[in-house]
């Protein structure tokens, strides 16, 4: 899974801590997702998507092979 | 097939080394008197416990100071990361200090060391115990916006786990699973070591061996039942 989370954060000018507070998750989780070391649950993905007002699939992208 | 042969070869070599090593150890008349080393060992263990307590308190004070700062942007993320690492370091240090304190008390009592070493060991163990209860309170300073349980809450550990999000649980699971695997190997190694020590020195460690076996049986049963019943 690839994510545009870091890019989106930079575009909105918010740091990891701020995103974590707004999405009500931990900064550690934000950091893990950005480093692509952890695939978020649907709930966390939804919370993050709401902060940026973007659809989930715009933030998290799967390779075609991963979906087969 | 090749892999099986390689593994069999390694096992055979290991068994031969173990067999001849054991023969050599049984032939050599080894005696190990802890009494000769107990006093300097007590001093080293007590000093290590004291240093670890001081380090833990330093981390405690540093986290409190950092948590009060009003930061933003990357500096805020860096400070949060630093506090998280210091919190982990403080917890590890205080756990080690507690264990060293206990080890020093055992050493003092079992090898008839000067009373002051036993008293210092008890004091250091007590301080470590108190600090280990102070540390969780720091989480409220680090994450004031989170609804974290208080250390005085009934069932604190379970409530803390419930308040962790998926990312934090993922990190904990990774660490705990690795710990579970290494604990099993280390305790089996400890049984072998205690057996060798008993055979070589003639001082039976059978009680210790049974305690380790009981710990292994209980922890493995606990883990297996918890995953089996899900």
PDB file of C-alpha atoms in Angstrom:
ATOM      1  CA  UNK A   1       0.000   0.000   0.000  1.00  0.00           C
ATOM      2  CA  UNK A   2       1.229   3.466  -0.895  1.00  0.00           C
ATOM      3  CA  UNK A   3       0.113   6.610   0.860  1.00  0.00           C
ATOM      4  CA  UNK A   4       0.073  10.307   0.045  1.00  0.00           C
ATOM      5  CA  UNK A   5      -0.349  11.211   3.711  1.00  0.00           C
ATOM      6  CA  UNK A   6       2.940  13.077   4.086  1.00  0.00           C
ATOM      7  CA  UNK A   7       2.307  15.022   0.910  1.00  0.00           C
ATOM      8  CA  UNK A   8      -1.215  15.916   2.025  1.00  0.00           C
ATOM      9  CA  UNK A   9       0.041  17.021   5.426  1.00  0.00           C
ATOM     10  CA  UNK A  10       2.609  19.270   3.809  1.00  0.00           C
ATOM     11  CA  UNK A  11      -0.038  20.734   1.508  1.00  0.00           C
ATOM     12  CA  UNK A  12      -2.331  21.515   4.441  1.00  0.00           C
ATOM     13  CA  UNK A  13       0.584  22.742   6.560  1.00  0.00           C
ATOM     14  CA  UNK A  14      -0.036  20.487   9.546  1.00  0.00           C
ATOM     15  CA  UNK A  15       2.472  18.394  11.451  1.00  0.00           C
ATOM     16  CA  UNK A  16       2.072  14.780  12.568  1.00  0.00           C
ATOM     17  CA  UNK A  17       1.098  15.765  16.106  1.00  0.00           C
ATOM     18  CA  UNK A  18      -1.627  18.103  14.860  1.00  0.00           C
ATOM     19  CA  UNK A  19      -2.993  15.477  12.454  1.00  0.00           C
ATOM     20  CA  UNK A  20      -2.987  12.922  15.277  1.00  0.00           C
ATOM     21  CA  UNK A  21      -4.951  15.306  17.515  1.00  0.00           C
ATOM     22  CA  UNK A  22      -7.488  16.120  14.807  1.00  0.00           C
ATOM     23  CA  UNK A  23      -7.988  12.469  13.817  1.00  0.00           C
ATOM     24  CA  UNK A  24      -7.964  11.362  17.485  1.00  0.00           C
ATOM     25  CA  UNK A  25      -5.186   8.846  16.884  1.00  0.00           C
ATOM     26  CA  UNK A  26      -1.570   8.711  18.107  1.00  0.00           C
ATOM     27  CA  UNK A  27       1.350  10.481  16.409  1.00  0.00           C
ATOM     28  CA  UNK A  28       3.127   7.145  16.414  1.00  0.00           C
ATOM     29  CA  UNK A  29       0.364   5.711  14.204  1.00  0.00           C
ATOM     30  CA  UNK A  30       0.625   8.665  11.803  1.00  0.00           C
ATOM     31  CA  UNK A  31       4.377   8.137  11.612  1.00  0.00           C
ATOM     32  CA  UNK A  32       4.002   4.376  11.001  1.00  0.00           C
ATOM     33  CA  UNK A  33       1.467   4.949   8.217  1.00  0.00           C
ATOM     34  CA  UNK A  34       3.656   7.569   6.536  1.00  0.00           C
ATOM     35  CA  UNK A  35       6.637   5.209   6.626  1.00  0.00           C
ATOM     36  CA  UNK A  36       4.332   2.547   5.107  1.00  0.00           C
ATOM     37  CA  UNK A  37       5.132   0.197   7.991  1.00  0.00           C
ATOM     38  CA  UNK A  38       1.525  -0.184   9.068  1.00  0.00           C
ATOM     39  CA  UNK A  39      -1.693  -0.536   7.107  1.00  0.00           C
ATOM     40  CA  UNK A  40      -4.375   1.441   8.966  1.00  0.00           C
ATOM     41  CA  UNK A  41      -7.759   0.001   9.879  1.00  0.00           C
ATOM     42  CA  UNK A  42     -10.762   1.262   7.967  1.00  0.00           C
ATOM     43  CA  UNK A  43     -11.750   3.399  10.979  1.00  0.00           C
ATOM     44  CA  UNK A  44      -8.362   5.145  11.155  1.00  0.00           C
ATOM     45  CA  UNK A  45      -8.286   5.600   7.372  1.00  0.00           C
ATOM     46  CA  UNK A  46     -11.756   7.214   7.571  1.00  0.00           C
ATOM     47  CA  UNK A  47     -10.695   9.514  10.412  1.00  0.00           C
ATOM     48  CA  UNK A  48      -7.649  10.677   8.422  1.00  0.00           C
ATOM     49  CA  UNK A  49      -9.685  11.090   5.238  1.00  0.00           C
ATOM     50  CA  UNK A  50     -12.165  13.299   7.131  1.00  0.00           C
ATOM     51  CA  UNK A  51      -9.407  15.598   8.368  1.00  0.00           C
ATOM     52  CA  UNK A  52      -8.331  16.290   4.792  1.00  0.00           C
ATOM     53  CA  UNK A  53     -11.834  16.048   3.350  1.00  0.00           C
ATOM     54  CA  UNK A  54     -10.592  13.598   0.741  1.00  0.00           C
ATOM     55  CA  UNK A  55     -11.864  10.142  -0.243  1.00  0.00           C
ATOM     56  CA  UNK A  56      -9.889   7.262   1.321  1.00  0.00           C
ATOM     57  CA  UNK A  57      -8.707   5.983  -2.054  1.00  0.00           C
ATOM     58  CA  UNK A  58      -7.077   9.360  -2.738  1.00  0.00           C
ATOM     59  CA  UNK A  59      -4.891   8.989   0.364  1.00  0.00           C
ATOM     60  CA  UNK A  60      -4.215   5.256   0.364  1.00  0.00           C
ATOM     61  CA  UNK A  61      -3.436   3.450  -2.876  1.00  0.00           C
ATOM     62  CA  UNK A  62      -3.051  -0.281  -3.362  1.00  0.00           C
ATOM     63  CA  UNK A  63      -0.943  -1.907  -6.059  1.00  0.00           C
ATOM     64  CA  UNK A  64      -3.030  -3.984  -8.462  1.00  0.00           C
ATOM     65  CA  UNK A  65      -1.279  -7.198  -7.305  1.00  0.00           C
ATOM     66  CA  UNK A  66      -2.302  -6.509  -3.690  1.00  0.00           C
ATOM     67  CA  UNK A  67      -5.984  -6.525  -4.678  1.00  0.00           C
ATOM     68  CA  UNK A  68      -5.879  -9.751  -6.679  1.00  0.00           C
TER      69      UNK A  68
ATOM     70  CA  UNK B   1      16.025 -31.898   0.789  1.00  0.00           C
ATOM     71  CA  UNK B   2      19.265 -29.897   0.823  1.00  0.00           C
ATOM     72  CA  UNK B   3      17.874 -27.735   3.629  1.00  0.00           C
ATOM     73  CA  UNK B   4      16.946 -30.801   5.691  1.00  0.00           C
ATOM     74  CA  UNK B   5      20.463 -32.182   5.269  1.00  0.00           C
ATOM     75  CA  UNK B   6      22.014 -28.832   6.271  1.00  0.00           C
ATOM     76  CA  UNK B   7      19.792 -28.628   9.370  1.00  0.00           C
ATOM     77  CA  UNK B   8      20.551 -32.272  10.259  1.00  0.00           C
ATOM     78  CA  UNK B   9      24.272 -31.554   9.850  1.00  0.00           C
ATOM     79  CA  UNK B  10      24.051 -28.532  12.167  1.00  0.00           C
ATOM     80  CA  UNK B  11      22.106 -30.561  14.744  1.00  0.00           C
ATOM     81  CA  UNK B  12      24.677 -33.372  14.588  1.00  0.00           C
ATOM     82  CA  UNK B  13      27.599 -30.957  15.026  1.00  0.00           C
ATOM     83  CA  UNK B  14      25.758 -29.259  17.907  1.00  0.00           C
ATOM     84  CA  UNK B  15      25.077 -32.613  19.583  1.00  0.00           C
ATOM     85  CA  UNK B  16      28.738 -33.687  19.242  1.00  0.00           C
ATOM     86  CA  UNK B  17      30.010 -30.369  20.661  1.00  0.00           C
ATOM     87  CA  UNK B  18      27.502 -30.674  23.510  1.00  0.00           C
ATOM     88  CA  UNK B  19      28.436 -34.297  24.250  1.00  0.00           C
ATOM     89  CA  UNK B  20      32.215 -33.770  24.286  1.00  0.00           C
ATOM     90  CA  UNK B  21      31.854 -30.413  26.061  1.00  0.00           C
ATOM     91  CA  UNK B  22      29.815 -32.104  28.775  1.00  0.00           C
ATOM     92  CA  UNK B  23      32.388 -34.906  29.099  1.00  0.00           C
ATOM     93  CA  UNK B  24      35.179 -32.340  29.469  1.00  0.00           C
ATOM     94  CA  UNK B  25      33.218 -30.395  32.082  1.00  0.00           C
ATOM     95  CA  UNK B  26      32.493 -33.526  34.100  1.00  0.00           C
ATOM     96  CA  UNK B  27      36.164 -34.540  33.997  1.00  0.00           C
ATOM     97  CA  UNK B  28      37.355 -31.144  35.198  1.00  0.00           C
ATOM     98  CA  UNK B  29      36.701 -30.601  38.872  1.00  0.00           C
ATOM     99  CA  UNK B  30      35.287 -27.134  38.860  1.00  0.00           C
ATOM    100  CA  UNK B  31      34.239 -25.388  42.008  1.00  0.00           C
ATOM    101  CA  UNK B  32      32.733 -21.950  41.992  1.00  0.00           C
ATOM    102  CA  UNK B  33      32.460 -20.130  45.270  1.00  0.00           C
ATOM    103  CA  UNK B  34      30.208 -17.094  45.002  1.00  0.00           C
ATOM    104  CA  UNK B  35      31.503 -15.924  48.367  1.00  0.00           C
ATOM    105  CA  UNK B  36      34.779 -14.788  46.782  1.00  0.00           C
ATOM    106  CA  UNK B  37      33.041 -12.457  44.334  1.00  0.00           C
ATOM    107  CA  UNK B  38      29.894 -11.527  46.240  1.00  0.00           C
ATOM    108  CA  UNK B  39      31.110  -8.260  47.796  1.00  0.00           C
ATOM    109  CA  UNK B  40      32.502  -6.613  44.618  1.00  0.00           C
ATOM    110  CA  UNK B  41      29.505  -7.980  42.675  1.00  0.00           C
ATOM    111  CA  UNK B  42      27.148  -6.385  45.242  1.00  0.00           C
ATOM    112  CA  UNK B  43      28.891  -3.027  44.862  1.00  0.00           C
ATOM    113  CA  UNK B  44      28.691  -3.182  41.043  1.00  0.00           C
ATOM    114  CA  UNK B  45      25.012  -4.224  41.061  1.00  0.00           C
ATOM    115  CA  UNK B  46      24.054  -1.557  43.622  1.00  0.00           C
ATOM    116  CA  UNK B  47      25.958   1.133  41.700  1.00  0.00           C
ATOM    117  CA  UNK B  48      24.264   0.065  38.439  1.00  0.00           C
ATOM    118  CA  UNK B  49      20.823   0.217  40.112  1.00  0.00           C
ATOM    119  CA  UNK B  50      21.571   3.694  41.497  1.00  0.00           C
ATOM    120  CA  UNK B  51      22.777   4.972  38.090  1.00  0.00           C
ATOM    121  CA  UNK B  52      19.665   3.562  36.401  1.00  0.00           C
ATOM    122  CA  UNK B  53      17.376   5.253  38.945  1.00  0.00           C
ATOM    123  CA  UNK B  54      19.161   8.584  38.407  1.00  0.00           C
ATOM    124  CA  UNK B  55      18.875   8.169  34.619  1.00  0.00           C
ATOM    125  CA  UNK B  56      15.190   7.346  34.917  1.00  0.00           C
ATOM    126  CA  UNK B  57      14.598  10.444  37.068  1.00  0.00           C
ATOM    127  CA  UNK B  58      16.548  12.551  34.553  1.00  0.00           C
ATOM    128  CA  UNK B  59      14.239  11.285  31.759  1.00  0.00           C
ATOM    129  CA  UNK B  60      11.226  11.995  34.007  1.00  0.00           C
ATOM    130  CA  UNK B  61      12.274  15.577  34.576  1.00  0.00           C
ATOM    131  CA  UNK B  62      13.250  16.082  30.918  1.00  0.00           C
ATOM    132  CA  UNK B  63       9.831  14.817  29.721  1.00  0.00           C
ATOM    133  CA  UNK B  64       8.015  17.161  32.144  1.00  0.00           C
ATOM    134  CA  UNK B  65      10.116  20.076  30.874  1.00  0.00           C
ATOM    135  CA  UNK B  66       9.533  19.216  27.198  1.00  0.00           C
ATOM    136  CA  UNK B  67       5.790  18.696  27.746  1.00  0.00           C
ATOM    137  CA  UNK B  68       5.481  22.273  29.093  1.00  0.00           C
ATOM    138  CA  UNK B  69       7.011  23.789  25.944  1.00  0.00           C
ATOM    139  CA  UNK B  70       4.671  25.405  23.447  1.00  0.00           C
ATOM    140  CA  UNK B  71       5.989  24.182  20.088  1.00  0.00           C
ATOM    141  CA  UNK B  72       4.633  23.904  16.573  1.00  0.00           C
ATOM    142  CA  UNK B  73       5.526  22.378  13.196  1.00  0.00           C
ATOM    143  CA  UNK B  74       8.409  19.919  12.900  1.00  0.00           C
ATOM    144  CA  UNK B  75       9.790  20.991  16.306  1.00  0.00           C
ATOM    145  CA  UNK B  76       6.575  19.744  17.940  1.00  0.00           C
ATOM    146  CA  UNK B  77       6.870  16.369  16.160  1.00  0.00           C
ATOM    147  CA  UNK B  78      10.549  16.094  17.138  1.00  0.00           C
ATOM    148  CA  UNK B  79       9.730  16.922  20.772  1.00  0.00           C
ATOM    149  CA  UNK B  80       6.909  14.363  20.796  1.00  0.00           C
ATOM    150  CA  UNK B  81       9.262  11.713  19.366  1.00  0.00           C
ATOM    151  CA  UNK B  82      11.921  12.601  21.938  1.00  0.00           C
ATOM    152  CA  UNK B  83       9.437  12.348  24.826  1.00  0.00           C
ATOM    153  CA  UNK B  84       8.215   8.972  23.571  1.00  0.00           C
ATOM    154  CA  UNK B  85      11.779   7.586  23.402  1.00  0.00           C
ATOM    155  CA  UNK B  86      12.685   9.044  26.805  1.00  0.00           C
ATOM    156  CA  UNK B  87       9.545   7.539  28.312  1.00  0.00           C
ATOM    157  CA  UNK B  88      10.544   4.107  26.964  1.00  0.00           C
ATOM    158  CA  UNK B  89      14.129   4.573  28.220  1.00  0.00           C
ATOM    159  CA  UNK B  90      12.894   5.623  31.666  1.00  0.00           C
ATOM    160  CA  UNK B  91      10.637   2.580  31.900  1.00  0.00           C
ATOM    161  CA  UNK B  92      13.417   0.203  30.856  1.00  0.00           C
ATOM    162  CA  UNK B  93      15.890   1.816  33.281  1.00  0.00           C
ATOM    163  CA  UNK B  94      13.548   1.622  36.243  1.00  0.00           C
ATOM    164  CA  UNK B  95      12.634  -1.995  35.504  1.00  0.00           C
ATOM    165  CA  UNK B  96      16.337  -2.903  35.358  1.00  0.00           C
ATOM    166  CA  UNK B  97      16.996  -0.924  38.566  1.00  0.00           C
ATOM    167  CA  UNK B  98      14.215  -2.849  40.312  1.00  0.00           C
ATOM    168  CA  UNK B  99      15.682  -6.173  39.149  1.00  0.00           C
ATOM    169  CA  UNK B 100      19.243  -5.161  40.119  1.00  0.00           C
ATOM    170  CA  UNK B 101      18.012  -4.012  43.534  1.00  0.00           C
ATOM    171  CA  UNK B 102      16.341  -7.373  44.098  1.00  0.00           C
ATOM    172  CA  UNK B 103      19.448  -9.218  42.860  1.00  0.00           C
ATOM    173  CA  UNK B 104      21.619  -7.216  45.296  1.00  0.00           C
ATOM    174  CA  UNK B 105      19.305  -8.076  48.207  1.00  0.00           C
ATOM    175  CA  UNK B 106      19.389 -11.789  47.274  1.00  0.00           C
ATOM    176  CA  UNK B 107      23.176 -11.702  46.949  1.00  0.00           C
ATOM    177  CA  UNK B 108      23.580  -9.961  50.317  1.00  0.00           C
ATOM    178  CA  UNK B 109      21.268 -12.378  52.125  1.00  0.00           C
ATOM    179  CA  UNK B 110      22.529 -15.596  50.560  1.00  0.00           C
ATOM    180  CA  UNK B 111      26.252 -14.891  50.815  1.00  0.00           C
ATOM    181  CA  UNK B 112      26.212 -13.142  54.198  1.00  0.00           C
ATOM    182  CA  UNK B 113      27.382  -9.743  52.996  1.00  0.00           C
ATOM    183  CA  UNK B 114      27.611  -6.637  55.218  1.00  0.00           C
ATOM    184  CA  UNK B 115      24.177  -5.464  56.352  1.00  0.00           C
ATOM    185  CA  UNK B 116      24.529  -2.130  54.557  1.00  0.00           C
ATOM    186  CA  UNK B 117      24.513  -3.871  51.146  1.00  0.00           C
ATOM    187  CA  UNK B 118      21.188  -5.577  51.938  1.00  0.00           C
ATOM    188  CA  UNK B 119      19.716  -2.322  53.316  1.00  0.00           C
ATOM    189  CA  UNK B 120      20.906  -0.335  50.278  1.00  0.00           C
ATOM    190  CA  UNK B 121      19.436  -3.011  48.008  1.00  0.00           C
ATOM    191  CA  UNK B 122      16.065  -2.787  49.772  1.00  0.00           C
ATOM    192  CA  UNK B 123      16.113   1.039  49.601  1.00  0.00           C
ATOM    193  CA  UNK B 124      16.998   1.046  45.871  1.00  0.00           C
ATOM    194  CA  UNK B 125      14.317  -1.573  45.146  1.00  0.00           C
ATOM    195  CA  UNK B 126      11.766   0.532  47.038  1.00  0.00           C
ATOM    196  CA  UNK B 127      12.757   3.731  45.181  1.00  0.00           C
ATOM    197  CA  UNK B 128      12.551   1.872  41.830  1.00  0.00           C
ATOM    198  CA  UNK B 129       9.117   0.583  42.792  1.00  0.00           C
ATOM    199  CA  UNK B 130       7.886   4.085  43.652  1.00  0.00           C
ATOM    200  CA  UNK B 131       9.354   5.618  40.448  1.00  0.00           C
ATOM    201  CA  UNK B 132       7.764   2.840  38.350  1.00  0.00           C
ATOM    202  CA  UNK B 133       4.389   4.050  39.684  1.00  0.00           C
ATOM    203  CA  UNK B 134       5.225   7.713  38.966  1.00  0.00           C
ATOM    204  CA  UNK B 135       6.175   7.166  35.328  1.00  0.00           C
ATOM    205  CA  UNK B 136       2.711   6.296  33.921  1.00  0.00           C
ATOM    206  CA  UNK B 137       1.489   9.671  35.234  1.00  0.00           C
ATOM    207  CA  UNK B 138       3.784  11.312  32.661  1.00  0.00           C
ATOM    208  CA  UNK B 139       1.535  10.061  29.871  1.00  0.00           C
ATOM    209  CA  UNK B 140      -1.117  12.558  31.007  1.00  0.00           C
ATOM    210  CA  UNK B 141       1.460  15.363  30.607  1.00  0.00           C
ATOM    211  CA  UNK B 142       2.634  14.028  27.217  1.00  0.00           C
ATOM    212  CA  UNK B 143      -0.851  13.435  25.819  1.00  0.00           C
ATOM    213  CA  UNK B 144      -3.238  15.747  27.725  1.00  0.00           C
ATOM    214  CA  UNK B 145      -5.825  15.524  24.929  1.00  0.00           C
ATOM    215  CA  UNK B 146      -6.120  11.742  25.244  1.00  0.00           C
ATOM    216  CA  UNK B 147      -8.509   9.990  27.568  1.00  0.00           C
ATOM    217  CA  UNK B 148      -5.958   7.819  29.355  1.00  0.00           C
ATOM    218  CA  UNK B 149      -6.685   5.849  32.535  1.00  0.00           C
ATOM    219  CA  UNK B 150      -5.154   6.846  35.854  1.00  0.00           C
ATOM    220  CA  UNK B 151      -2.598   4.536  37.484  1.00  0.00           C
ATOM    221  CA  UNK B 152      -4.973   4.268  40.470  1.00  0.00           C
ATOM    222  CA  UNK B 153      -7.786   2.939  38.239  1.00  0.00           C
ATOM    223  CA  UNK B 154      -8.855  -0.626  38.806  1.00  0.00           C
ATOM    224  CA  UNK B 155      -7.679  -2.782  35.886  1.00  0.00           C
ATOM    225  CA  UNK B 156      -5.248  -0.028  34.753  1.00  0.00           C
ATOM    226  CA  UNK B 157      -3.272  -2.234  32.323  1.00  0.00           C
ATOM    227  CA  UNK B 158      -6.370  -3.378  30.413  1.00  0.00           C
ATOM    228  CA  UNK B 159      -7.798   0.149  30.274  1.00  0.00           C
ATOM    229  CA  UNK B 160      -4.489   1.449  28.927  1.00  0.00           C
ATOM    230  CA  UNK B 161      -4.500  -1.237  26.228  1.00  0.00           C
ATOM    231  CA  UNK B 162      -8.081  -0.318  25.314  1.00  0.00           C
ATOM    232  CA  UNK B 163      -7.161   3.355  25.004  1.00  0.00           C
ATOM    233  CA  UNK B 164      -4.320   2.556  22.575  1.00  0.00           C
ATOM    234  CA  UNK B 165      -5.066   2.867  18.864  1.00  0.00           C
ATOM    235  CA  UNK B 166      -4.343   0.263  16.172  1.00  0.00           C
ATOM    236  CA  UNK B 167      -0.888   1.631  15.338  1.00  0.00           C
ATOM    237  CA  UNK B 168       0.232   1.519  18.957  1.00  0.00           C
ATOM    238  CA  UNK B 169      -1.219  -2.001  19.346  1.00  0.00           C
ATOM    239  CA  UNK B 170       0.656  -3.063  16.197  1.00  0.00           C
ATOM    240  CA  UNK B 171       3.948  -1.849  17.734  1.00  0.00           C
ATOM    241  CA  UNK B 172       3.156  -3.556  21.056  1.00  0.00           C
ATOM    242  CA  UNK B 173       2.208  -6.830  19.368  1.00  0.00           C
ATOM    243  CA  UNK B 174       5.448  -6.850  17.377  1.00  0.00           C
ATOM    244  CA  UNK B 175       7.529  -6.232  20.510  1.00  0.00           C
ATOM    245  CA  UNK B 176       5.604  -8.670  22.692  1.00  0.00           C
ATOM    246  CA  UNK B 177       5.702 -11.497  20.149  1.00  0.00           C
ATOM    247  CA  UNK B 178       9.477 -11.130  19.754  1.00  0.00           C
ATOM    248  CA  UNK B 179       9.808 -11.046  23.565  1.00  0.00           C
ATOM    249  CA  UNK B 180       7.637 -14.170  23.915  1.00  0.00           C
ATOM    250  CA  UNK B 181       9.814 -16.072  21.441  1.00  0.00           C
ATOM    251  CA  UNK B 182      13.109 -14.971  22.993  1.00  0.00           C
ATOM    252  CA  UNK B 183      11.810 -15.632  26.526  1.00  0.00           C
ATOM    253  CA  UNK B 184      11.061 -19.248  25.576  1.00  0.00           C
ATOM    254  CA  UNK B 185      14.551 -19.788  24.113  1.00  0.00           C
ATOM    255  CA  UNK B 186      16.291 -17.988  26.992  1.00  0.00           C
ATOM    256  CA  UNK B 187      14.451 -19.953  29.681  1.00  0.00           C
ATOM    257  CA  UNK B 188      15.183 -23.278  27.973  1.00  0.00           C
ATOM    258  CA  UNK B 189      18.835 -22.124  27.814  1.00  0.00           C
ATOM    259  CA  UNK B 190      18.600 -21.289  31.542  1.00  0.00           C
ATOM    260  CA  UNK B 191      17.393 -24.840  32.330  1.00  0.00           C
ATOM    261  CA  UNK B 192      20.357 -26.314  30.423  1.00  0.00           C
ATOM    262  CA  UNK B 193      22.739 -23.910  32.167  1.00  0.00           C
ATOM    263  CA  UNK B 194      21.344 -24.766  35.614  1.00  0.00           C
ATOM    264  CA  UNK B 195      21.584 -28.485  34.810  1.00  0.00           C
ATOM    265  CA  UNK B 196      25.237 -28.123  33.703  1.00  0.00           C
ATOM    266  CA  UNK B 197      26.028 -26.036  36.794  1.00  0.00           C
ATOM    267  CA  UNK B 198      24.433 -28.665  39.059  1.00  0.00           C
ATOM    268  CA  UNK B 199      26.356 -31.512  37.412  1.00  0.00           C
ATOM    269  CA  UNK B 200      29.710 -29.731  37.343  1.00  0.00           C
ATOM    270  CA  UNK B 201      29.699 -28.174  40.822  1.00  0.00           C
ATOM    271  CA  UNK B 202      27.562 -30.765  42.614  1.00  0.00           C
ATOM    272  CA  UNK B 203      25.355 -27.953  43.978  1.00  0.00           C
ATOM    273  CA  UNK B 204      21.842 -29.004  42.966  1.00  0.00           C
ATOM    274  CA  UNK B 205      19.829 -26.334  41.180  1.00  0.00           C
ATOM    275  CA  UNK B 206      16.805 -28.617  40.884  1.00  0.00           C
ATOM    276  CA  UNK B 207      14.470 -26.177  42.644  1.00  0.00           C
ATOM    277  CA  UNK B 208      15.470 -23.402  40.226  1.00  0.00           C
ATOM    278  CA  UNK B 209      14.993 -25.776  37.271  1.00  0.00           C
ATOM    279  CA  UNK B 210      11.467 -26.661  38.441  1.00  0.00           C
ATOM    280  CA  UNK B 211      10.618 -22.977  38.905  1.00  0.00           C
ATOM    281  CA  UNK B 212      11.789 -22.159  35.351  1.00  0.00           C
ATOM    282  CA  UNK B 213       9.867 -25.158  33.974  1.00  0.00           C
ATOM    283  CA  UNK B 214       6.736 -23.977  35.834  1.00  0.00           C
ATOM    284  CA  UNK B 215       7.150 -20.425  34.428  1.00  0.00           C
ATOM    285  CA  UNK B 216       7.529 -21.809  30.906  1.00  0.00           C
ATOM    286  CA  UNK B 217       4.484 -24.060  31.313  1.00  0.00           C
ATOM    287  CA  UNK B 218       2.285 -21.261  32.700  1.00  0.00           C
ATOM    288  CA  UNK B 219       3.291 -18.577  30.177  1.00  0.00           C
ATOM    289  CA  UNK B 220       2.972 -20.901  27.182  1.00  0.00           C
ATOM    290  CA  UNK B 221      -0.400 -22.219  28.383  1.00  0.00           C
ATOM    291  CA  UNK B 222      -1.560 -18.621  28.951  1.00  0.00           C
ATOM    292  CA  UNK B 223      -0.559 -17.601  25.429  1.00  0.00           C
ATOM    293  CA  UNK B 224      -1.990 -20.717  23.758  1.00  0.00           C
ATOM    294  CA  UNK B 225      -5.321 -20.506  25.634  1.00  0.00           C
ATOM    295  CA  UNK B 226      -5.656 -16.809  24.840  1.00  0.00           C
ATOM    296  CA  UNK B 227      -5.282 -17.422  21.077  1.00  0.00           C
ATOM    297  CA  UNK B 228      -7.159 -20.750  21.090  1.00  0.00           C
ATOM    298  CA  UNK B 229     -10.298 -19.315  22.673  1.00  0.00           C
ATOM    299  CA  UNK B 230     -10.658 -16.413  20.223  1.00  0.00           C
TER     300      UNK B 230
END
